[in-house]
Short mmCIF file of C-alpha atoms in Angstrom, two decimals:
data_model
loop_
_atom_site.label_atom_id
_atom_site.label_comp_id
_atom_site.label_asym_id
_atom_site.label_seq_id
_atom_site.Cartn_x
_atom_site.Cartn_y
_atom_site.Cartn_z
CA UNK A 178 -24.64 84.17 134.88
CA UNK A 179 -25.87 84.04 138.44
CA UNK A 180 -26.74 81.12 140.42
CA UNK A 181 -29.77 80.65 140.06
CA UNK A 182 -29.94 80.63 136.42
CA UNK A 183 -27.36 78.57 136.33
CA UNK A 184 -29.75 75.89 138.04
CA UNK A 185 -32.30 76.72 135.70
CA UNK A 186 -30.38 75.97 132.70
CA UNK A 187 -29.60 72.47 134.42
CA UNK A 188 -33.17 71.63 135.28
CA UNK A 189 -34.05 71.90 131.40
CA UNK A 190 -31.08 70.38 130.26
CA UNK A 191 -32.20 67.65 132.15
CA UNK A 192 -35.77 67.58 130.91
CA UNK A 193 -34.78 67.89 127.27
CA UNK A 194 -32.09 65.39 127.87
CA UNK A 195 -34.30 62.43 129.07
CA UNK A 196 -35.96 61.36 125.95
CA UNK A 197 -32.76 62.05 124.23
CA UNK A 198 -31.34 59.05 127.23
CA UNK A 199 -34.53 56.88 126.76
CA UNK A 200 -34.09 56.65 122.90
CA UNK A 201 -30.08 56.14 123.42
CA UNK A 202 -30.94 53.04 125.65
CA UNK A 203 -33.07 51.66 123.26
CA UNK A 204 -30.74 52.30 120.94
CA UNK A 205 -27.87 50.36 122.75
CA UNK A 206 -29.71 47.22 123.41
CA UNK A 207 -30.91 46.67 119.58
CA UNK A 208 -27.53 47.72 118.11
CA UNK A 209 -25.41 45.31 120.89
CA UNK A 210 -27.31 42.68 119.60
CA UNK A 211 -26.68 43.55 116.45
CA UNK A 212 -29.88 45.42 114.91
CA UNK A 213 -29.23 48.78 113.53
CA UNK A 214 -31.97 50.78 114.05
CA UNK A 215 -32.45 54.00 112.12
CA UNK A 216 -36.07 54.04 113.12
CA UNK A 217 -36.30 55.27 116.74
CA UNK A 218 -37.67 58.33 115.66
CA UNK A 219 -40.52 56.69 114.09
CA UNK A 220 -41.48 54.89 117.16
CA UNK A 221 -40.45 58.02 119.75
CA UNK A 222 -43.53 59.77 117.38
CA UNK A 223 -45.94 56.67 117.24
CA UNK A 224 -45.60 56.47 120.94
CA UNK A 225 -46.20 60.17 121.35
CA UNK A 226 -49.04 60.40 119.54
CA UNK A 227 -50.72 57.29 121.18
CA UNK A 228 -49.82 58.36 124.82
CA UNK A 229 -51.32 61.50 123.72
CA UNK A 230 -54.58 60.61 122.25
CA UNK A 231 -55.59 58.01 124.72
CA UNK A 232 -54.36 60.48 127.63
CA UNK A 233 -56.96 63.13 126.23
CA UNK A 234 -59.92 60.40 125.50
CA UNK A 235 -59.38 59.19 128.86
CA UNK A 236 -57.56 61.72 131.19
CA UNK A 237 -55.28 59.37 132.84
CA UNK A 238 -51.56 59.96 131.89
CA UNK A 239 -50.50 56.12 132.78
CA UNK A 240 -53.18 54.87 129.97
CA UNK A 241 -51.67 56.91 127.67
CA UNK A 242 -47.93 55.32 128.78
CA UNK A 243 -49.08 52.16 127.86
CA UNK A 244 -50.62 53.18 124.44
CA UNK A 245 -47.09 54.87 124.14
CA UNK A 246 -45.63 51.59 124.49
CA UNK A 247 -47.70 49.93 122.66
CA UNK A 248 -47.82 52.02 119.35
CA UNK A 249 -43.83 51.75 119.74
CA UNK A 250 -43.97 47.92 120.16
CA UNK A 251 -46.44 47.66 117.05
CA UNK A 252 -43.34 49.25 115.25
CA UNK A 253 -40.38 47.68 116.74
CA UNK A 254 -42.67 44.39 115.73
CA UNK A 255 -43.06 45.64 112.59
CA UNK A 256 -39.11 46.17 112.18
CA UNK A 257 -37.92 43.12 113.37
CA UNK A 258 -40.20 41.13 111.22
CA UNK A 259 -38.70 42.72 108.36
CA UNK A 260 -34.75 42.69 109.40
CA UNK A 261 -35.07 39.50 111.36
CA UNK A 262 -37.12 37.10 110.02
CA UNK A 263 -36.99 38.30 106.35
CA UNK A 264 -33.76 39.26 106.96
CA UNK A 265 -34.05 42.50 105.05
CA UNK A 266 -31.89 45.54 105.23
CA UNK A 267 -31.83 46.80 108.42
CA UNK A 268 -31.48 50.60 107.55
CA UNK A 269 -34.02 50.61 104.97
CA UNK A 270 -36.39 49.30 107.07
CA UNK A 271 -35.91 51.50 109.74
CA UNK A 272 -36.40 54.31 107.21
CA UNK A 273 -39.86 53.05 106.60
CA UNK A 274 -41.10 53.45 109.71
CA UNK A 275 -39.91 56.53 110.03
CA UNK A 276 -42.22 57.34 107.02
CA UNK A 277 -44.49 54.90 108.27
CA UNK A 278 -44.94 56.79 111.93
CA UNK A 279 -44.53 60.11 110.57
CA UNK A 280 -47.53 60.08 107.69
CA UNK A 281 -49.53 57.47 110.10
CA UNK A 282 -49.30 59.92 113.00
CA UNK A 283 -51.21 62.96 110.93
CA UNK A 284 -53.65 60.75 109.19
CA UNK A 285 -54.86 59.71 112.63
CA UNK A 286 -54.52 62.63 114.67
CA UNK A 287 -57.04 64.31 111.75
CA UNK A 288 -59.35 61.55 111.81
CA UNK A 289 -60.25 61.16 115.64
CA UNK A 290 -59.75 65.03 116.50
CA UNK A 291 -60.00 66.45 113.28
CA UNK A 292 -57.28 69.19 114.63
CA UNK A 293 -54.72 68.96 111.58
CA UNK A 294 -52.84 66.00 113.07
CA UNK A 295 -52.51 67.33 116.56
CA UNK A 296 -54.28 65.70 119.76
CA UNK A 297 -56.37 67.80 121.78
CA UNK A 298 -54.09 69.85 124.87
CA UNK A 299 -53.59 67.92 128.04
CA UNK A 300 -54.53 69.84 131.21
CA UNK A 301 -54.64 68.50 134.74
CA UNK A 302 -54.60 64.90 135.63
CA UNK A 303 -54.40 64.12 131.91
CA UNK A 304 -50.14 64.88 132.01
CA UNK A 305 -47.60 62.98 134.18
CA UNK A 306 -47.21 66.20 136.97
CA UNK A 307 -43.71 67.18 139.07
CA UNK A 308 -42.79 64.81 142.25
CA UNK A 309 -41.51 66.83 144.70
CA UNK A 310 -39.29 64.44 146.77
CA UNK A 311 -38.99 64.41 150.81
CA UNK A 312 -37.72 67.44 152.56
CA UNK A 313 -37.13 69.25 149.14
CA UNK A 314 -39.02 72.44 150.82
CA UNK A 315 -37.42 72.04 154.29
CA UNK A 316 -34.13 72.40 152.16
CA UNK A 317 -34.67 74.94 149.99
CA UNK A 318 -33.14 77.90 151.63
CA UNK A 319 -30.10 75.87 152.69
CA UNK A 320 -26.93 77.58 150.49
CA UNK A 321 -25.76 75.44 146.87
CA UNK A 322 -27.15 71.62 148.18
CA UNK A 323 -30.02 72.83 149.45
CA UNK A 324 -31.15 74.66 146.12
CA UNK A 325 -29.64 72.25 144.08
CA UNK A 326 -32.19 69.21 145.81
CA UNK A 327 -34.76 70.96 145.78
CA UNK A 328 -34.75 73.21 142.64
CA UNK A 329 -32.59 70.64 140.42
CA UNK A 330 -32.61 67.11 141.69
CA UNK A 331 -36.51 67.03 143.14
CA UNK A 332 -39.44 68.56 140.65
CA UNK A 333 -39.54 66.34 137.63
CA UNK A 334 -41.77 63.97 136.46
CA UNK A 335 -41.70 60.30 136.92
CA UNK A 336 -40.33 59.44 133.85
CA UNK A 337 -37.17 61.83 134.30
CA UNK A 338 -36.25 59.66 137.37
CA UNK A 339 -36.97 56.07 135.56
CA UNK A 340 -34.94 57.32 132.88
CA UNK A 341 -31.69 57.79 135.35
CA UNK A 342 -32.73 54.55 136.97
CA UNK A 343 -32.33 53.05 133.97
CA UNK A 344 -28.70 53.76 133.09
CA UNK A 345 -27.00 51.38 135.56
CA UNK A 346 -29.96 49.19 135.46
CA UNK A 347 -29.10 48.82 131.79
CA UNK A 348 -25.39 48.41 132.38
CA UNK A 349 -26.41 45.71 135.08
CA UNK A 350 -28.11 43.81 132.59
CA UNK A 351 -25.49 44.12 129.44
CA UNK A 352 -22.46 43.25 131.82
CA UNK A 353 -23.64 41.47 134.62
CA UNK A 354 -26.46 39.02 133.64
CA UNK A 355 -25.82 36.06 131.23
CA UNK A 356 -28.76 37.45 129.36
CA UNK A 357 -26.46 40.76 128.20
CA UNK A 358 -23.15 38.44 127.93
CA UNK A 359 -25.86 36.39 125.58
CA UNK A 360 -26.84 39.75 123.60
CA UNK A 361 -23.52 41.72 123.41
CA UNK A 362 -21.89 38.28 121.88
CA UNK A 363 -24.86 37.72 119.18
CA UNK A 364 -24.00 41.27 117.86
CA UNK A 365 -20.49 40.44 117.76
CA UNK A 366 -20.56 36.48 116.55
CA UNK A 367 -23.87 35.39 116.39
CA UNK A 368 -22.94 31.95 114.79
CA UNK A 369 -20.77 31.08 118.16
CA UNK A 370 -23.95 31.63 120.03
CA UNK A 371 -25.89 29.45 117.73
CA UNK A 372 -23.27 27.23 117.88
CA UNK A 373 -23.59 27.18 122.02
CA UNK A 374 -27.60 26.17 121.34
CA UNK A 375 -28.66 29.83 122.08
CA UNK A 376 -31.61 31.23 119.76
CA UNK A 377 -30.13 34.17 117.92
CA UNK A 378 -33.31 35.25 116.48
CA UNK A 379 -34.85 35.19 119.69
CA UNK A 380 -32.19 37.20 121.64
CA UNK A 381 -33.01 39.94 118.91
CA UNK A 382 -36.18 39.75 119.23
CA UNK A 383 -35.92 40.35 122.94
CA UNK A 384 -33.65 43.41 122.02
CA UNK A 385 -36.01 44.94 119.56
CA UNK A 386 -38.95 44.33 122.07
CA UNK A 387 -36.79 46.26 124.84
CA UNK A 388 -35.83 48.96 122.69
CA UNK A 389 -39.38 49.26 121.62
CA UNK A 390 -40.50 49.44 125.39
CA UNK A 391 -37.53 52.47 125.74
CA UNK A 392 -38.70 54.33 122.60
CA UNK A 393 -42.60 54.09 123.81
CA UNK A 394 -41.17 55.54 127.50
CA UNK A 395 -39.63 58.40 125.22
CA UNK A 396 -42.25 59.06 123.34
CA UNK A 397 -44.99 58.94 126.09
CA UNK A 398 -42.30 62.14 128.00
CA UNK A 399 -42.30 64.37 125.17
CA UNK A 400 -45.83 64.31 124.88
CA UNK A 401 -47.34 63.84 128.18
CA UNK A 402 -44.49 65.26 130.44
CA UNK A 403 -42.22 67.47 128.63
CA UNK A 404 -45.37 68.94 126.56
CA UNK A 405 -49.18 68.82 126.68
CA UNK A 406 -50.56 66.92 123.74
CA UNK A 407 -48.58 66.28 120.52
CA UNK A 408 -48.47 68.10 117.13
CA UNK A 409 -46.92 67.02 113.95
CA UNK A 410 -43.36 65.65 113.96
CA UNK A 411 -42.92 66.92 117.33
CA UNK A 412 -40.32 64.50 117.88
CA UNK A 413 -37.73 67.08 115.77
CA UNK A 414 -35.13 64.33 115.03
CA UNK A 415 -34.53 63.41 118.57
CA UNK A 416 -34.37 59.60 117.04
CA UNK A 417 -31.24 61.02 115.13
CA UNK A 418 -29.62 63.03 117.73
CA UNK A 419 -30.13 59.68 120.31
CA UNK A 420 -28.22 57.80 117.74
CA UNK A 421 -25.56 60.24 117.16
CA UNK A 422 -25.25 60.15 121.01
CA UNK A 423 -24.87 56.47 120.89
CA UNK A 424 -22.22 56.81 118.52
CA UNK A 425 -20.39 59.49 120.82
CA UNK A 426 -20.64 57.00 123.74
CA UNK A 427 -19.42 54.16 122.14
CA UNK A 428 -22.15 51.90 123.19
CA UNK A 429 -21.72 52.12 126.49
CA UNK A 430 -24.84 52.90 128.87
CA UNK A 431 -22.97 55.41 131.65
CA UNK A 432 -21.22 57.48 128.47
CA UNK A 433 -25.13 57.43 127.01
CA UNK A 434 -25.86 59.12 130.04
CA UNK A 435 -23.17 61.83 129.50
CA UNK A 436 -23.59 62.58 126.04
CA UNK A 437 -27.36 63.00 125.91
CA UNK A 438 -26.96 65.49 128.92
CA UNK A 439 -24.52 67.35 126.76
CA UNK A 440 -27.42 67.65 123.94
CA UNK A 441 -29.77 68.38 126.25
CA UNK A 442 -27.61 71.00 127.61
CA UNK A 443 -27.12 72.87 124.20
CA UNK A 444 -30.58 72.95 123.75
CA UNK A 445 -31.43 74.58 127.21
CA UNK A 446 -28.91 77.26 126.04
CA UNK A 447 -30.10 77.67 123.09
CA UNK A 448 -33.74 77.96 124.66
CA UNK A 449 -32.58 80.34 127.39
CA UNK A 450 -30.30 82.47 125.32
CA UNK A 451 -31.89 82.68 121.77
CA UNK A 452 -29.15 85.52 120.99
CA UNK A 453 -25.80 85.01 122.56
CA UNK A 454 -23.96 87.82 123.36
CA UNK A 455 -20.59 87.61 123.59
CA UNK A 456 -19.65 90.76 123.57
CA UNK A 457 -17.86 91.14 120.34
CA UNK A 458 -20.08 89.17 118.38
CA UNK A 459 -23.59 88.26 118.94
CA UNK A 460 -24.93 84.34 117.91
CA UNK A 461 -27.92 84.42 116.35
CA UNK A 462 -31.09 82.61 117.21
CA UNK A 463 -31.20 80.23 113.99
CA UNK A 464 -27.46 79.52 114.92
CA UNK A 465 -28.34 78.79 118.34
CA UNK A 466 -30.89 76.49 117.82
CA UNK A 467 -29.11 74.61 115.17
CA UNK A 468 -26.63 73.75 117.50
CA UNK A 469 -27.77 70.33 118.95
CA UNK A 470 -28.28 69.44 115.22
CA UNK A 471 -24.52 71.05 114.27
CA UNK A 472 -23.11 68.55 116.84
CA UNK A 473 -24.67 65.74 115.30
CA UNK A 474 -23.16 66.31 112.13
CA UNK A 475 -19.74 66.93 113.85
CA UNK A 476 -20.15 63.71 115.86
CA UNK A 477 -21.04 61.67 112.80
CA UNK A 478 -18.32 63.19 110.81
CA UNK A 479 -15.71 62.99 113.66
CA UNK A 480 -16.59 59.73 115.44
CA UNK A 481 -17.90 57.42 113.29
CA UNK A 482 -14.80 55.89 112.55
CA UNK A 483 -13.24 55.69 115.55
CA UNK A 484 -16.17 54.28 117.43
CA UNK A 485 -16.42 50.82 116.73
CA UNK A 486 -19.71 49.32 116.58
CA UNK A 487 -20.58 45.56 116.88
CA UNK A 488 -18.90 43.64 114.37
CA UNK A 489 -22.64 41.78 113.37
CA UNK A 490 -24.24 44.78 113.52
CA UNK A 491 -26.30 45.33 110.09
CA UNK A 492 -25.85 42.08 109.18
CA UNK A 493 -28.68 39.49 109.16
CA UNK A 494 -27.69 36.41 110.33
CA UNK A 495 -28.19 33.12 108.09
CA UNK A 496 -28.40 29.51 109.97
CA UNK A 497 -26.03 27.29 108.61
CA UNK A 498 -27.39 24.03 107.74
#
């Protein structure tokens, strides 16, 4: 492997990674306040959809982010209604909107563009375009850095970079700010922070509304940045994968960061290399593009019990009287 594909491999690893990292984030702010949420994928493929279709009615890209968001709030409003304030069961309703997003998303798509669930392709101004940042062409023929700024770090979208921006943003806020301390303790005692006079139900409100924001940022990439429209299920269990990733990084926004990359990074192979010779044996395509999915089983089977999660985490929380 030369240099240069080397980079290459990077660069998509990085663009495949990012909605992997935006769903993770959400992830990590509903489940440290102790909201399970099984239903990112659901709102990664409402949010794609609406950034989508209101990005192809309208041609502007930032319209269809705030659909995105939107759609994915309507959900995350939806869930926390039902785990919350009914104080259901937090998996099961995060199942339903998975259903919810993924049978809502076709019905929709066929009734306004009548295209068998997809939107119509985004061309132009209608997608979020590459930002090529200062001096990345004065650079370029400078030897390693040089290449690596301008062919690696420089020529993504906007929502790559907000995604990055986010990880110690998000550890700022969890570990720094008396809002996080607030959060991280309601998903591991919630009835001390009643106790203290601090609304539990509204801290996880705040969560679910954050990690509904993330998801509709995530959604909004894969169909506006990382593709050109959206098709049916085109999320591909992404919602699953950021979860598993959580697991793998224990919660913990700057080992998020790390172990979506490494998903990301499996799936660039497997997209640049769709046979992988190896000189005595050859990998097979199907084998190779299982593999993000392969680690996510591993993961589950390996980590789950030696990752601890919040201890309130799944639990609905009951006001003593």
């Amino acid at each position: 492997m030369d240099f240069a594909t080397f980079i290459q491999i990077l660069d998509s690893a990085i663009r495949l990674m990012t909605p992997l990292l935006l769903a993770c984030l959400a992830g990590l702010y509903s489940e440290r306040s102790g909201v399970f949420d099984i239903g990112l994928e659901g709102k990664m493929l409402m949010a794609a959809f609406s950034s989508a279709a209101v990005a192809a009615v309208t041609g502007n890209p930032w319209l269809g982010l705030l659909a995105g968001i939107g759609g994915s709030m309507a959900l995350a409003a939806i869930h926390g209604i039902a785990s919350i304030t009914f104080r259901g069961n937090q998996l099961i309703a995060g199942v339903a909107i998975n259903f919810l997003a993924s049978g809502l998303t076709i019905l929709m798509g066929q009734r306004f563009f009548g295209l068998g669930g997809r939107t119509p392709s985004l061309t132009g101004e209608g997608r979020f375009g590459e930002i090529t940042l200062p001096f990345a062409d004065t650079l370029r023929n400078v030897p390693v850095l040089g290449r690596i700024y301008a062919e690696l770090i420089s020529g993504h979208s906007i929502l790559v970079y907000v995604a990055f921006a986010l990880v110690p943003l998000t550890w700022w806020v969890l570990f720094r700010t008396r809002f996080g301390l607030r959060l991280r303790a309601v998903g591991e005692n919630p009835a001390s922070v009643d106790t203290a006079g601090v609304s539990v139900t509204r801290l996880r409100f705040a969560a679910i509304g954050i990690c509904g924001i993330l998801c509709g940022l995530a959604g909004a990439y894969l169909a506006t940045g990382l593709s050109a429209g959206f098709v049916k299920e085109m999320t591909a269990g992404r919602g699953f994968i950021a979860l598993a990733a959580l697991i793998f990084a224990k919660w913990r926004p700057w080992a998020a960061l790390f172990s979506t990359f490494l998903f990301g990074l499996l799936e660039a192979i497997a997209n640049r290399y769709p046979d992988l010779d190896l000189g005595l044996i050859t990998v097979p395509s199907m084998f190779m593009n299982a593999l993000p999915y392969i680690l996510t089983v591993i993961i589950l089977a390996g980590f789950v019990g030696r990752a601890i999660p919040p201890r309130a985490g799944g639990e609905p929380y009951v006001k003593e009287r």
